Amino acid sequence: MGAVDFRVLMLRVVRGVVWLLLGWLLVRGVADVLVPHPGVAAETQAPVAVPETPPTGDPEDRQAAGTFAALFAREYLTWAPEAPMDREERLKPYLAPGLDPQAGWVPGNGAAGQYADVTWPYRTESLGDSRWLVTVAARVWATGRTGAEAATGETRAATAAGGTGAGTAAGGSGAEAAAGGGEAGAATAEAWAAASRLIFLAVPVAGGADGFVVYDYPTIVPGPRPPRVEVPPLPGDEVEDAGGRVKALLTGFFRAYAAGGEGDVAYFLVPDLSLRGLEGALEFVEVRELSLRRLGDETWAYALVRFQDPVTGAHLDQRYTLRVVERDGRWYIAEMVQKGD
């Protein structure tokens, strides 16, 4: 073997050793990544704690639980003193087996009864495990004589309809009672105020798609705390209604808006604006307040308008926001912000 062949052989040996070393380093590196070192495993493989969230329950079950609780509350809060067992029979389909058949509320032995004419689920809270706590708001009326003459269901129905029965019971005509005019209306209003109250009832409900039951006593709870809401100031800078021309525009517009339809208000609008009127649902009385504000290149009118209900004679004050424009010396309404379009 010559010197050249020996050098070639040595180069091949060295090259092989280098490749073996590189392969060994590569294997060790991968092993370090895949296999944690002792003492580090607890840090690298510990399960991540997931914060618990309150159960929300199935949306359909939530709605059904609220409806069930509202129906139960209507029966629970209604009884007649002359038929005390009737309420117990009405509650049976709602109560879980073994629960007190009166569900913890036993009507008194006095001459007064009560009934709930309106109940609705105010809040439904999921407790998990197919259980719900439904807070029901209920309007409850006392029936019978409770000091002053309390309005019975028949009296209220006749009064609302303007019937003579309500007026006769209060010592006047049905129309007087409906309008609240005279001594008859005042007596009826006092009886209504004394006889009605708003109750918030927390009802524990269990179940799901196959049905629900009230599994424990309901509880009367405080009503919601009214939020503190500040009325925001009007935007823009106030400008003067020179000559009262914008107020005159709004007076004519709202008179036509209350009495007529789409064609009756077109005279007061820019050509590309279309509005429907109230078609006699209300009668215009006056524009009580008006603030004209400048917002950039636009002029906006913020108006408090008084209407009258043609049926009862009641007054209604309603707020409107309108964008007005002046063209050829005359003011027009270019936009009215309203709900119900």
Coordinates of C-alpha atoms in Angstrom, one line a residue:
M1 CA 0.0 0.0 0.0
G2 CA 1.5 3.3 -1.0
A3 CA 1.6 6.6 1.0
V4 CA -1.3 8.0 -1.0
D5 CA -3.5 5.1 -0.3
F6 CA -2.7 5.3 3.4
R7 CA -3.7 9.0 3.6
V8 CA -7.0 8.3 1.8
L9 CA -7.7 5.6 4.2
M10 CA -7.0 7.8 7.2
L11 CA -9.2 10.6 5.9
R12 CA -12.1 8.1 5.5
V13 CA -11.6 6.9 9.1
V14 CA -11.6 10.5 10.5
R15 CA -14.6 11.4 8.4
G16 CA -16.5 8.3 9.7
V17 CA -15.6 9.2 13.3
V18 CA -16.9 12.8 12.8
W19 CA -20.2 11.6 11.4
L20 CA -20.6 9.2 14.3
L21 CA -19.9 12.0 16.8
L22 CA -22.4 14.3 15.1
G23 CA -25.1 11.5 15.1
W24 CA -24.5 10.8 18.8
L25 CA -24.9 14.5 19.6
L26 CA -28.1 14.8 17.6
V27 CA -29.6 11.8 19.4
R28 CA -28.7 13.2 22.9
G29 CA -30.2 16.6 22.0
V30 CA -33.5 15.1 20.9
A31 CA -33.6 12.9 24.1
D32 CA -33.0 16.0 26.3
V33 CA -36.1 17.6 24.7
L34 CA -38.4 14.6 24.9
V35 CA -37.3 13.2 28.3
P36 CA -37.3 15.7 31.2
H37 CA -34.5 15.6 33.7
P38 CA -35.2 14.3 37.2
G39 CA -36.5 17.1 39.5
V40 CA -37.8 19.1 36.5
A41 CA -40.7 16.8 35.6
A42 CA -43.0 18.3 38.2
E43 CA -42.6 21.7 36.7
T44 CA -42.8 20.8 33.0
Q45 CA -45.6 18.2 33.2
A46 CA -47.9 19.5 36.0
P47 CA -51.5 20.0 34.8
V48 CA -52.6 23.5 34.3
A49 CA -55.4 24.5 36.7
V50 CA -58.5 25.8 34.8
P51 CA -60.5 28.3 36.8
E52 CA -64.0 27.1 37.6
T53 CA -66.9 29.0 36.0
P54 CA -70.4 29.1 37.4
P55 CA -72.7 26.7 35.6
T56 CA -75.0 28.3 33.0
G57 CA -77.2 25.4 32.1
D58 CA -78.9 24.7 28.8
P59 CA -80.5 27.9 27.3
E60 CA -83.7 26.1 26.5
D61 CA -83.9 24.6 30.0
R62 CA -83.2 28.0 31.4
Q63 CA -86.2 29.5 29.6
A64 CA -88.5 26.6 30.4
A65 CA -87.5 26.8 34.1
G66 CA -88.4 30.5 34.1
T67 CA -91.7 29.9 32.5
F68 CA -92.5 27.0 34.9
A69 CA -91.6 29.1 37.9
A70 CA -93.8 32.0 36.7
L71 CA -96.8 29.7 36.3
F72 CA -96.2 28.2 39.7
A73 CA -95.9 31.7 41.3
R74 CA -99.3 32.7 39.9
E75 CA -101.0 29.7 41.6
Y76 CA -98.8 30.1 44.8
L77 CA -99.8 33.7 45.3
T78 CA -103.5 33.3 44.5
W79 CA -106.3 32.0 46.9
A80 CA -109.8 32.7 47.9
P81 CA -110.7 32.7 51.6
E82 CA -113.9 30.8 51.0
A83 CA -112.1 27.9 49.2
P84 CA -108.8 27.3 51.1
M85 CA -108.4 23.8 49.7
D86 CA -108.6 25.0 46.1
R87 CA -105.1 26.4 46.2
E88 CA -103.6 23.1 47.5
E89 CA -105.1 21.3 44.6
R90 CA -103.7 23.8 42.1
L91 CA -100.2 23.5 43.6
K92 CA -100.0 19.7 43.3
P93 CA -98.7 19.5 39.7
Y94 CA -95.9 21.8 40.6
L95 CA -94.5 20.4 43.9
A96 CA -91.9 17.7 44.4
P97 CA -93.2 14.6 46.3
G98 CA -93.0 15.1 50.1
L99 CA -93.0 18.9 50.0
D100 CA -95.5 20.7 52.1
P101 CA -98.7 20.8 49.9
Q102 CA -99.0 24.6 50.7
A103 CA -95.3 25.1 49.8
G104 CA -94.8 27.0 53.1
W105 CA -97.4 29.7 52.6
V106 CA -100.6 29.0 54.4
P107 CA -103.4 31.5 53.7
G108 CA -104.9 33.2 56.7
N109 CA -108.4 32.7 58.1
G110 CA -109.4 36.4 57.5
A111 CA -111.9 37.7 55.1
A112 CA -109.3 38.8 52.5
G113 CA -107.9 36.8 49.7
Q114 CA -105.4 37.6 47.0
Y115 CA -104.5 36.8 43.4
A116 CA -101.5 37.4 41.2
D117 CA -102.7 38.7 37.8
V118 CA -99.2 39.1 36.3
T119 CA -96.1 37.0 36.9
W120 CA -92.9 36.9 34.9
P121 CA -89.4 35.5 35.4
Y122 CA -87.1 38.3 36.3
R123 CA -83.9 36.4 36.8
T124 CA -82.9 32.7 36.3
E125 CA -79.8 31.4 37.9
S126 CA -78.3 28.0 37.2
L127 CA -77.3 26.1 40.4
G128 CA -75.9 23.1 38.5
D129 CA -77.2 19.5 38.5
S130 CA -80.3 20.5 36.6
R131 CA -81.4 22.9 39.4
W132 CA -82.4 26.6 39.0
L133 CA -83.2 29.5 41.2
V134 CA -85.8 31.6 39.4
T135 CA -86.7 35.0 40.8
V136 CA -90.3 35.8 39.7
A137 CA -91.8 39.3 39.8
A138 CA -95.5 39.2 40.6
R139 CA -98.2 41.8 40.8
V140 CA -100.5 40.8 43.6
W141 CA -104.0 42.1 44.4
A142 CA -105.9 41.8 47.6
T143 CA -109.6 40.9 47.3
G144 CA -112.5 41.5 49.6
R145 CA -112.7 44.3 52.1
T146 CA -109.4 45.4 53.6
G147 CA -110.2 48.6 55.5
A148 CA -111.1 50.6 52.4
E149 CA -113.1 48.9 49.6
A150 CA -110.5 46.9 47.7
A151 CA -111.1 46.6 43.9
T152 CA -112.0 43.0 43.0
G153 CA -111.2 41.5 39.6
E154 CA -114.7 42.2 38.3
T155 CA -114.6 45.9 39.5
R156 CA -111.2 46.4 37.8
A157 CA -112.3 44.8 34.6
A158 CA -115.5 46.9 34.4
T159 CA -113.5 50.1 35.3
A160 CA -110.9 49.5 32.5
A161 CA -113.8 49.0 30.0
G162 CA -115.7 52.0 31.2
G163 CA -118.6 49.9 32.4
T164 CA -121.3 51.1 34.8
G165 CA -120.5 48.3 37.3
A166 CA -117.3 49.9 38.4
G167 CA -118.8 53.3 38.7
T168 CA -121.8 52.0 40.6
A169 CA -119.5 50.2 43.1
A170 CA -117.5 53.4 43.6
G171 CA -120.6 55.6 43.8
G172 CA -120.4 57.1 40.3
S173 CA -120.6 56.3 36.6
G174 CA -118.3 53.9 34.8
A175 CA -116.9 56.7 32.6
E176 CA -116.0 58.7 35.7
A177 CA -114.2 55.8 37.3
A178 CA -112.3 55.0 34.1
A179 CA -111.1 58.6 33.8
G180 CA -110.4 58.9 37.5
G181 CA -112.6 62.0 37.6
G182 CA -114.6 63.1 40.7
E183 CA -115.0 61.3 43.9
A184 CA -115.7 58.0 42.2
G185 CA -112.3 58.0 40.4
A186 CA -110.4 59.0 43.5
A187 CA -112.1 56.3 45.6
T188 CA -111.3 53.7 42.9
A189 CA -107.6 54.9 42.6
E190 CA -107.2 54.7 46.4
A191 CA -108.6 51.2 46.5
W192 CA -106.3 50.1 43.7
A193 CA -103.3 51.5 45.4
A194 CA -104.2 49.9 48.7
A195 CA -104.9 46.5 47.2
S196 CA -102.0 45.9 44.9
R197 CA -98.3 45.3 45.6
L198 CA -95.2 44.0 43.8
I199 CA -93.6 40.8 45.1
F200 CA -90.3 39.2 44.1
L201 CA -90.4 35.4 44.8
A202 CA -87.3 33.2 44.5
V203 CA -88.5 29.7 43.4
P204 CA -86.1 26.7 43.5
V205 CA -86.8 24.6 40.5
A206 CA -85.3 21.2 39.4
G207 CA -85.7 19.4 36.1
G208 CA -85.2 19.7 32.4
A209 CA -86.7 18.6 29.1
D210 CA -88.9 16.1 30.8
G211 CA -90.5 18.6 33.1
F212 CA -89.8 20.6 36.3
V213 CA -90.8 20.5 40.0
V214 CA -90.5 23.0 42.8
Y215 CA -88.2 21.1 45.2
D216 CA -88.1 23.5 48.2
Y217 CA -90.0 26.4 49.7
P218 CA -90.1 29.6 47.7
T219 CA -88.7 32.8 49.4
I220 CA -89.8 36.4 49.2
V221 CA -86.7 38.4 48.4
P222 CA -86.0 42.2 48.0
G223 CA -86.5 43.7 44.6
P224 CA -83.6 45.0 42.5
R225 CA -81.9 48.2 43.6
P226 CA -82.7 51.0 41.1
P227 CA -79.5 52.0 39.2
R228 CA -78.2 55.6 39.5
V229 CA -78.4 57.0 36.0
E230 CA -77.5 60.6 35.1
V231 CA -79.1 62.2 32.1
P232 CA -76.3 63.2 29.8
P233 CA -76.2 66.8 28.6
L234 CA -77.3 67.7 25.1
P235 CA -74.5 67.7 22.6
G236 CA -73.3 70.7 20.6
D237 CA -73.7 74.4 21.2
E238 CA -77.1 75.9 21.7
V239 CA -78.2 78.4 19.1
E240 CA -81.1 80.8 19.1
D241 CA -84.4 80.0 17.3
A242 CA -84.6 83.4 15.6
G243 CA -88.2 84.5 15.3
G244 CA -89.4 81.2 16.7
R245 CA -89.4 79.7 13.2
V246 CA -88.2 76.3 14.1
K247 CA -90.8 76.0 16.9
A248 CA -93.4 77.0 14.4
L249 CA -92.2 74.3 12.0
L250 CA -92.4 71.7 14.8
T251 CA -95.8 72.8 15.9
G252 CA -97.3 72.4 12.5
F253 CA -95.4 69.2 11.9
F254 CA -96.4 67.4 15.1
R255 CA -100.1 68.5 14.7
A256 CA -100.1 66.9 11.2
Y257 CA -98.0 63.9 12.5
A258 CA -100.5 63.1 15.3
A259 CA -103.6 63.5 13.2
G260 CA -102.6 62.2 9.7
G261 CA -100.6 59.8 7.7
E262 CA -97.6 60.0 5.4
G263 CA -99.1 62.5 3.0
D264 CA -100.1 64.9 5.7
V265 CA -96.5 65.5 7.0
A266 CA -94.8 65.8 3.6
Y267 CA -95.2 69.6 3.5
F268 CA -92.8 69.9 6.5
L269 CA -90.1 67.5 5.2
V270 CA -87.2 67.7 2.8
P271 CA -88.2 66.1 -0.6
D272 CA -86.1 62.9 0.0
L273 CA -87.6 62.2 3.5
S274 CA -90.7 60.1 4.1
L275 CA -92.4 59.7 7.5
R276 CA -95.6 58.0 8.6
G277 CA -98.0 59.8 10.9
L278 CA -99.8 58.4 13.9
E279 CA -103.2 58.6 12.0
G280 CA -105.2 59.9 15.0
A281 CA -103.8 57.7 17.7
L282 CA -102.9 60.9 19.6
E283 CA -103.9 64.5 19.5
F284 CA -101.2 67.2 19.5
V285 CA -101.3 69.7 22.3
E286 CA -98.1 71.8 22.3
V287 CA -94.3 71.8 21.9
R288 CA -93.4 72.3 25.6
E289 CA -89.7 72.6 25.4
L290 CA -87.2 73.2 22.5
S291 CA -83.5 73.3 22.4
L292 CA -81.7 74.1 19.1
R293 CA -78.2 72.8 19.0
R294 CA -75.4 73.2 16.4
L295 CA -73.3 70.1 15.7
G296 CA -70.6 70.8 13.2
D297 CA -72.5 71.9 10.0
E298 CA -75.8 70.4 11.2
T299 CA -78.6 71.9 13.3
W300 CA -80.6 69.6 15.6
A301 CA -83.8 70.3 17.5
Y302 CA -84.4 68.5 20.8
A303 CA -88.1 68.8 21.5
L304 CA -90.5 67.8 24.4
V305 CA -93.9 67.4 22.8
R306 CA -97.2 67.0 24.6
F307 CA -100.0 64.9 23.2
Q308 CA -103.4 63.9 24.5
D309 CA -105.0 60.4 24.4
P310 CA -108.3 60.9 22.6
V311 CA -109.9 58.0 24.5
T312 CA -108.9 58.7 28.1
G313 CA -107.9 62.4 27.9
A314 CA -104.5 61.6 29.4
H315 CA -101.6 63.8 28.5
L316 CA -98.3 62.2 27.2
D317 CA -95.0 64.1 27.1
Q318 CA -92.6 62.6 24.6
R319 CA -89.1 63.6 23.5
Y320 CA -88.0 63.8 19.9
T321 CA -84.7 64.5 18.2
L322 CA -84.9 66.1 14.7
R323 CA -82.3 67.4 12.2
V324 CA -83.6 70.6 10.6
V325 CA -82.3 72.5 7.6
E326 CA -83.0 76.0 6.2
R327 CA -83.6 76.3 2.5
D328 CA -84.7 79.4 0.6
G329 CA -85.6 81.1 3.9
R330 CA -87.8 78.3 5.2
W331 CA -87.0 75.5 7.7
Y332 CA -87.6 71.8 6.9
I333 CA -87.2 68.6 8.8
A334 CA -84.4 66.5 7.3
E335 CA -84.4 63.6 9.8
M336 CA -86.3 62.4 12.9
V337 CA -84.8 59.9 15.3
Q338 CA -87.6 57.6 16.5
K339 CA -88.2 54.0 17.3
G340 CA -90.6 51.7 15.5
D341 CA -89.6 52.4 11.9

